[in-house]
PDB file of C-alpha atoms in Angstrom:
ATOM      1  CA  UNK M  22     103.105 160.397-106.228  1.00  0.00           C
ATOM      2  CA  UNK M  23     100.207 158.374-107.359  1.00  0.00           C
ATOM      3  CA  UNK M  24     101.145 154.626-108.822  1.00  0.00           C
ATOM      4  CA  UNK M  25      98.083 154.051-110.835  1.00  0.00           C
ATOM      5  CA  UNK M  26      98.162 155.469-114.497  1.00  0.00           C
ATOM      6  CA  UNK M  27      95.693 156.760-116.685  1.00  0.00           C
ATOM      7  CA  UNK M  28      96.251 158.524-120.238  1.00  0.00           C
ATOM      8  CA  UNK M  29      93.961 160.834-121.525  1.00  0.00           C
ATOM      9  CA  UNK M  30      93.186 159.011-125.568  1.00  0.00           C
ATOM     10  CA  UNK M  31      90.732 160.636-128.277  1.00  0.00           C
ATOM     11  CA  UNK M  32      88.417 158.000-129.490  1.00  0.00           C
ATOM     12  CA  UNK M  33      85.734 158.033-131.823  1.00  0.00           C
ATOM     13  CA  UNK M  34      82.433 157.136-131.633  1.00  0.00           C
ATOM     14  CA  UNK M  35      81.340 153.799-133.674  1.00  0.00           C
ATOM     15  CA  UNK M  36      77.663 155.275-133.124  1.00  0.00           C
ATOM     16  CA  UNK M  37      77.673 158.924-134.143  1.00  0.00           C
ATOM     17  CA  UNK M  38      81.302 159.391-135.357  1.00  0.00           C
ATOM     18  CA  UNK M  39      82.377 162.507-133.229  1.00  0.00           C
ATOM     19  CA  UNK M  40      85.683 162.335-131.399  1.00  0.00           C
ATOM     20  CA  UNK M  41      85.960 162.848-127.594  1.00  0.00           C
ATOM     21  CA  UNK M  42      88.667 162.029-124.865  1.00  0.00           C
ATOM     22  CA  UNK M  43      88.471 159.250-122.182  1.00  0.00           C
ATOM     23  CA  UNK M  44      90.465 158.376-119.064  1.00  0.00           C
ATOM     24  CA  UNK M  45      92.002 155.034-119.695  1.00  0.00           C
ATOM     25  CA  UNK M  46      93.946 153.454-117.412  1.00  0.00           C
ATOM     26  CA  UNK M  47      96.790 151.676-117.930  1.00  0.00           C
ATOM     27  CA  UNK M  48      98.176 150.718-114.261  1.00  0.00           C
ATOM     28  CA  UNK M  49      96.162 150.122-111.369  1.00  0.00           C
ATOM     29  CA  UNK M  50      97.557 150.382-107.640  1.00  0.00           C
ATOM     30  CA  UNK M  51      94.482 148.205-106.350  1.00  0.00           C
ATOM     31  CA  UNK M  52      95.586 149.184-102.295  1.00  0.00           C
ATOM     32  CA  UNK M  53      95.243 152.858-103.819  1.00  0.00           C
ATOM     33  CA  UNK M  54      92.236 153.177-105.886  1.00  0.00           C
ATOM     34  CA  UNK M  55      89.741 150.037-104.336  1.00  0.00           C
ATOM     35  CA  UNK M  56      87.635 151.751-106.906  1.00  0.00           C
ATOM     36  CA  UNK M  57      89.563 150.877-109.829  1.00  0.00           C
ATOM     37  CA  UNK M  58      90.109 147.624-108.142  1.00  0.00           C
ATOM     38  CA  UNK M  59      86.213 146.852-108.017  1.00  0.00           C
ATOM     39  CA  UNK M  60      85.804 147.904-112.257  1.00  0.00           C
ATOM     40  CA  UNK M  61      88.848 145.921-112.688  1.00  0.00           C
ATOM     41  CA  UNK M  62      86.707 143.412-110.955  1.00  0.00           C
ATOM     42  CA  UNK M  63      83.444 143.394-112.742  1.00  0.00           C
ATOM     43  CA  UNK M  64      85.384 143.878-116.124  1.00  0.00           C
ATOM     44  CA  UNK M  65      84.527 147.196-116.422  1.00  0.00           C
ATOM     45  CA  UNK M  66      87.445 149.510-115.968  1.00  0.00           C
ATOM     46  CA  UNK M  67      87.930 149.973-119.907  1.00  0.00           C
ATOM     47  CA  UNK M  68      84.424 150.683-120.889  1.00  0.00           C
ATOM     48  CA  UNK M  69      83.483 154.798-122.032  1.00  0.00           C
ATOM     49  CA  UNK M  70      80.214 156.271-123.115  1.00  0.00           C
ATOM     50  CA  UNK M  71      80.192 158.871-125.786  1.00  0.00           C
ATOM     51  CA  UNK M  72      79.225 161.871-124.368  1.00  0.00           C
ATOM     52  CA  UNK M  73      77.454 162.749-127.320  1.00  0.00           C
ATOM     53  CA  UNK M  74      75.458 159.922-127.972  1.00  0.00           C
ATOM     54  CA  UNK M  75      75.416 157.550-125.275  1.00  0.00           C
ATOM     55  CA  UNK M  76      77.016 154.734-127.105  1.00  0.00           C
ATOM     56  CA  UNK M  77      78.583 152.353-124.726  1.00  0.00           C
ATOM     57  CA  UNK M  78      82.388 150.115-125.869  1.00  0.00           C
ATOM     58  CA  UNK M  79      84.971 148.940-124.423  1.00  0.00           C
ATOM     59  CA  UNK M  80      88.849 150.624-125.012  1.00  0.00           C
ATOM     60  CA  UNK M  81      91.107 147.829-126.092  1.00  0.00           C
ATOM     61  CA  UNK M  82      94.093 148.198-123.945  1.00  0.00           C
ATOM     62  CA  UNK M  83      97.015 147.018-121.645  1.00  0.00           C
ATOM     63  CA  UNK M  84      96.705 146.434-118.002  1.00  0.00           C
ATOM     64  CA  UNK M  85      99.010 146.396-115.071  1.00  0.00           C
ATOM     65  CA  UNK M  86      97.820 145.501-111.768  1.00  0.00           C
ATOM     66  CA  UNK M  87     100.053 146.532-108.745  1.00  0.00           C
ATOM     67  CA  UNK M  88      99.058 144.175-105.591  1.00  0.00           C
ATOM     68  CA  UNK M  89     100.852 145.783-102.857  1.00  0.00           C
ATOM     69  CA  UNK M  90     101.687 143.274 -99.827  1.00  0.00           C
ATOM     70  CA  UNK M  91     101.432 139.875-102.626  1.00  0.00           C
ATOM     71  CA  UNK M  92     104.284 137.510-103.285  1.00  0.00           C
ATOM     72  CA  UNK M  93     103.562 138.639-106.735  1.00  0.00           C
ATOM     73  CA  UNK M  94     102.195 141.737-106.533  1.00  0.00           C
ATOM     74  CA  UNK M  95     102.216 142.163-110.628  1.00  0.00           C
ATOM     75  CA  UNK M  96      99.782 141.176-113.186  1.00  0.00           C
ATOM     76  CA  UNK M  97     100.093 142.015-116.520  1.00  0.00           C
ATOM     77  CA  UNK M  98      96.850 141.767-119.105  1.00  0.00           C
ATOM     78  CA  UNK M  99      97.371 142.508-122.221  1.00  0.00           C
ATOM     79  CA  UNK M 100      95.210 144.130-124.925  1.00  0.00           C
ATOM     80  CA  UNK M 101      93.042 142.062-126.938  1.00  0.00           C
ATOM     81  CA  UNK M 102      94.254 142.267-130.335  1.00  0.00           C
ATOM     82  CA  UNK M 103      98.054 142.795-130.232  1.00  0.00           C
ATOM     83  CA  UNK M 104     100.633 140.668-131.440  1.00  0.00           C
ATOM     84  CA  UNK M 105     102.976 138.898-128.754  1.00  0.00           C
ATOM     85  CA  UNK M 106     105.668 141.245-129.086  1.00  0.00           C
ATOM     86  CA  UNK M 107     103.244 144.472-128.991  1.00  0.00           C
ATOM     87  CA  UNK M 108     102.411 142.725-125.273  1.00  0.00           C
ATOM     88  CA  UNK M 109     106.069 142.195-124.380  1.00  0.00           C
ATOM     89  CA  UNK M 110     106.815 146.210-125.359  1.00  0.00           C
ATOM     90  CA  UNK M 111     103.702 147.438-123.315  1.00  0.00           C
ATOM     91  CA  UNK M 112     104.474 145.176-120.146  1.00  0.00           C
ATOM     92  CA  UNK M 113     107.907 146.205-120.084  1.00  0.00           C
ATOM     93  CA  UNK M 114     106.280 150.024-120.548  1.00  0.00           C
ATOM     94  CA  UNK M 115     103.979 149.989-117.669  1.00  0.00           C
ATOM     95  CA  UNK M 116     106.363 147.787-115.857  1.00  0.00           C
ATOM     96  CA  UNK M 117     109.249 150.688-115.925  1.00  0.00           C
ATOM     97  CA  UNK M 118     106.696 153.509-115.566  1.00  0.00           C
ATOM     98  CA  UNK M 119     105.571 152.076-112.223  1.00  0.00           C
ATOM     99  CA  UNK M 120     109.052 151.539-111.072  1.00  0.00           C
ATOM    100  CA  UNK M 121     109.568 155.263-111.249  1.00  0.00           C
ATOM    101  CA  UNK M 122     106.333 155.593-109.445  1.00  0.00           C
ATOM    102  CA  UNK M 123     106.983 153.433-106.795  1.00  0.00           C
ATOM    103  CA  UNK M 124     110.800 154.276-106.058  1.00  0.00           C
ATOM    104  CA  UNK M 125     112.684 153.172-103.389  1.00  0.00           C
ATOM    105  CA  UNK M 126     109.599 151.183-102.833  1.00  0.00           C
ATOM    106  CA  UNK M 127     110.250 148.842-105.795  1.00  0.00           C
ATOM    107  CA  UNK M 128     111.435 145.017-105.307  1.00  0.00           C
ATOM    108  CA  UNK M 129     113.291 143.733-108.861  1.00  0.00           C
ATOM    109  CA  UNK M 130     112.336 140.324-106.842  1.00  0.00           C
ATOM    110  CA  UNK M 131     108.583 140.690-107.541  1.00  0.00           C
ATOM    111  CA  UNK M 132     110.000 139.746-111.367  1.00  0.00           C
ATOM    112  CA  UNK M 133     112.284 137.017-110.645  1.00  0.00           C
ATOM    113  CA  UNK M 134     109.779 134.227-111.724  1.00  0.00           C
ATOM    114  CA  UNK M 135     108.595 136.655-114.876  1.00  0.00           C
ATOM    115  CA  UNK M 136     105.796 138.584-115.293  1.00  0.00           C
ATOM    116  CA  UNK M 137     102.409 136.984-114.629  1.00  0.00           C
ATOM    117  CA  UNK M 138     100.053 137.420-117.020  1.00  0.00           C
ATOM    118  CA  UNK M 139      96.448 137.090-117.309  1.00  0.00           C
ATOM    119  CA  UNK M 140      93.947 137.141-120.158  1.00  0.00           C
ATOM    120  CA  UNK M 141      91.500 139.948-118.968  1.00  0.00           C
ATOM    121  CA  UNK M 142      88.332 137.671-119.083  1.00  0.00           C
ATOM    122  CA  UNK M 143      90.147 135.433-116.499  1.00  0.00           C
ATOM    123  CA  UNK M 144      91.695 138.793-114.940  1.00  0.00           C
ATOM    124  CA  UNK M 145      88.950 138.716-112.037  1.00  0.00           C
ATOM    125  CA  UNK M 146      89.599 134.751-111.024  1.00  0.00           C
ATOM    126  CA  UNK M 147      93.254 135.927-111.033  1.00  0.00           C
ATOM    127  CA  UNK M 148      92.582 138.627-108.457  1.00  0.00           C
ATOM    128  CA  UNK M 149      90.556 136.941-106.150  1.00  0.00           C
ATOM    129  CA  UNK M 150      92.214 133.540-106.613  1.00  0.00           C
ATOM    130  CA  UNK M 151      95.916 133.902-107.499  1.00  0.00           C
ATOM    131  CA  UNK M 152      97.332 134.353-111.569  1.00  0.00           C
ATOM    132  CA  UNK M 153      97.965 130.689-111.181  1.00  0.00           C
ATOM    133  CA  UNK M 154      94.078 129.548-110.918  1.00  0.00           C
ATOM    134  CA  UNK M 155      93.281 131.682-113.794  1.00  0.00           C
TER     135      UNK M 155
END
């Protein structure tokens, strides 16, 4: 079974108005998808065109990265305008749906100093740097 998660979400166009569904992911398995790892990167892994009118945005939403082989392989980023307890519902969401995922694979260790988490515009100097430099 794949870890990384994506959810299917209508959105609507600020542009033109029509609806349409995007991909949005939700957990990223970064040894897994490299791609998703290189938008997650350059900041781009929520952004959707419409398919009707071009518009580009951005999806305002939660992010859990999965860094297979790290002494923290978890980094949580939350969504941009949620309260602190929306963030501590949607980390421990993504949190148990990639325990199930992973299985017997799954340390409860990697949470024994808490979840690190990372405000997504310093979500890039976290991955290539450590959660603690961002």
């Amino acid at each position: 079974m794949a870890h990384s998660i994506a959810e299917k979400t209508e959105l609507s166009c600020p542009e033109c108005g029509r609806s349409f569904m995007a991909q949005v992911w939700l957990v990223v398995d970064v040894g897994e998808r490299p791609d998703l790892a290189e938008r997650v990167q350059n900041g781009t892994l929520h952004d959707v065109s419409c398919p009707h009118c071009g518009h580009r945005g951005t999806v305002d939403a939660p992010l859990l990265v999965y860094l297979p082989g790290e002494g923290r392989p978890l980094l949580f980023s939350p969504a941009r305008r949620t309260s602190t307890e929306e963030d501590r519902e949607q980390a421990a969401g993504l949190v148990g749906a990639l325990r199930e995922r992973l299985g017997d694979e799954w340390r409860d260790g990697w949470l024994a100093q808490g979840l690190a988490g990372v405000p997504r515009e310093m979500l890039p100097l976290a991955l290539a740097e450590g959660p603690e430099a961002a």
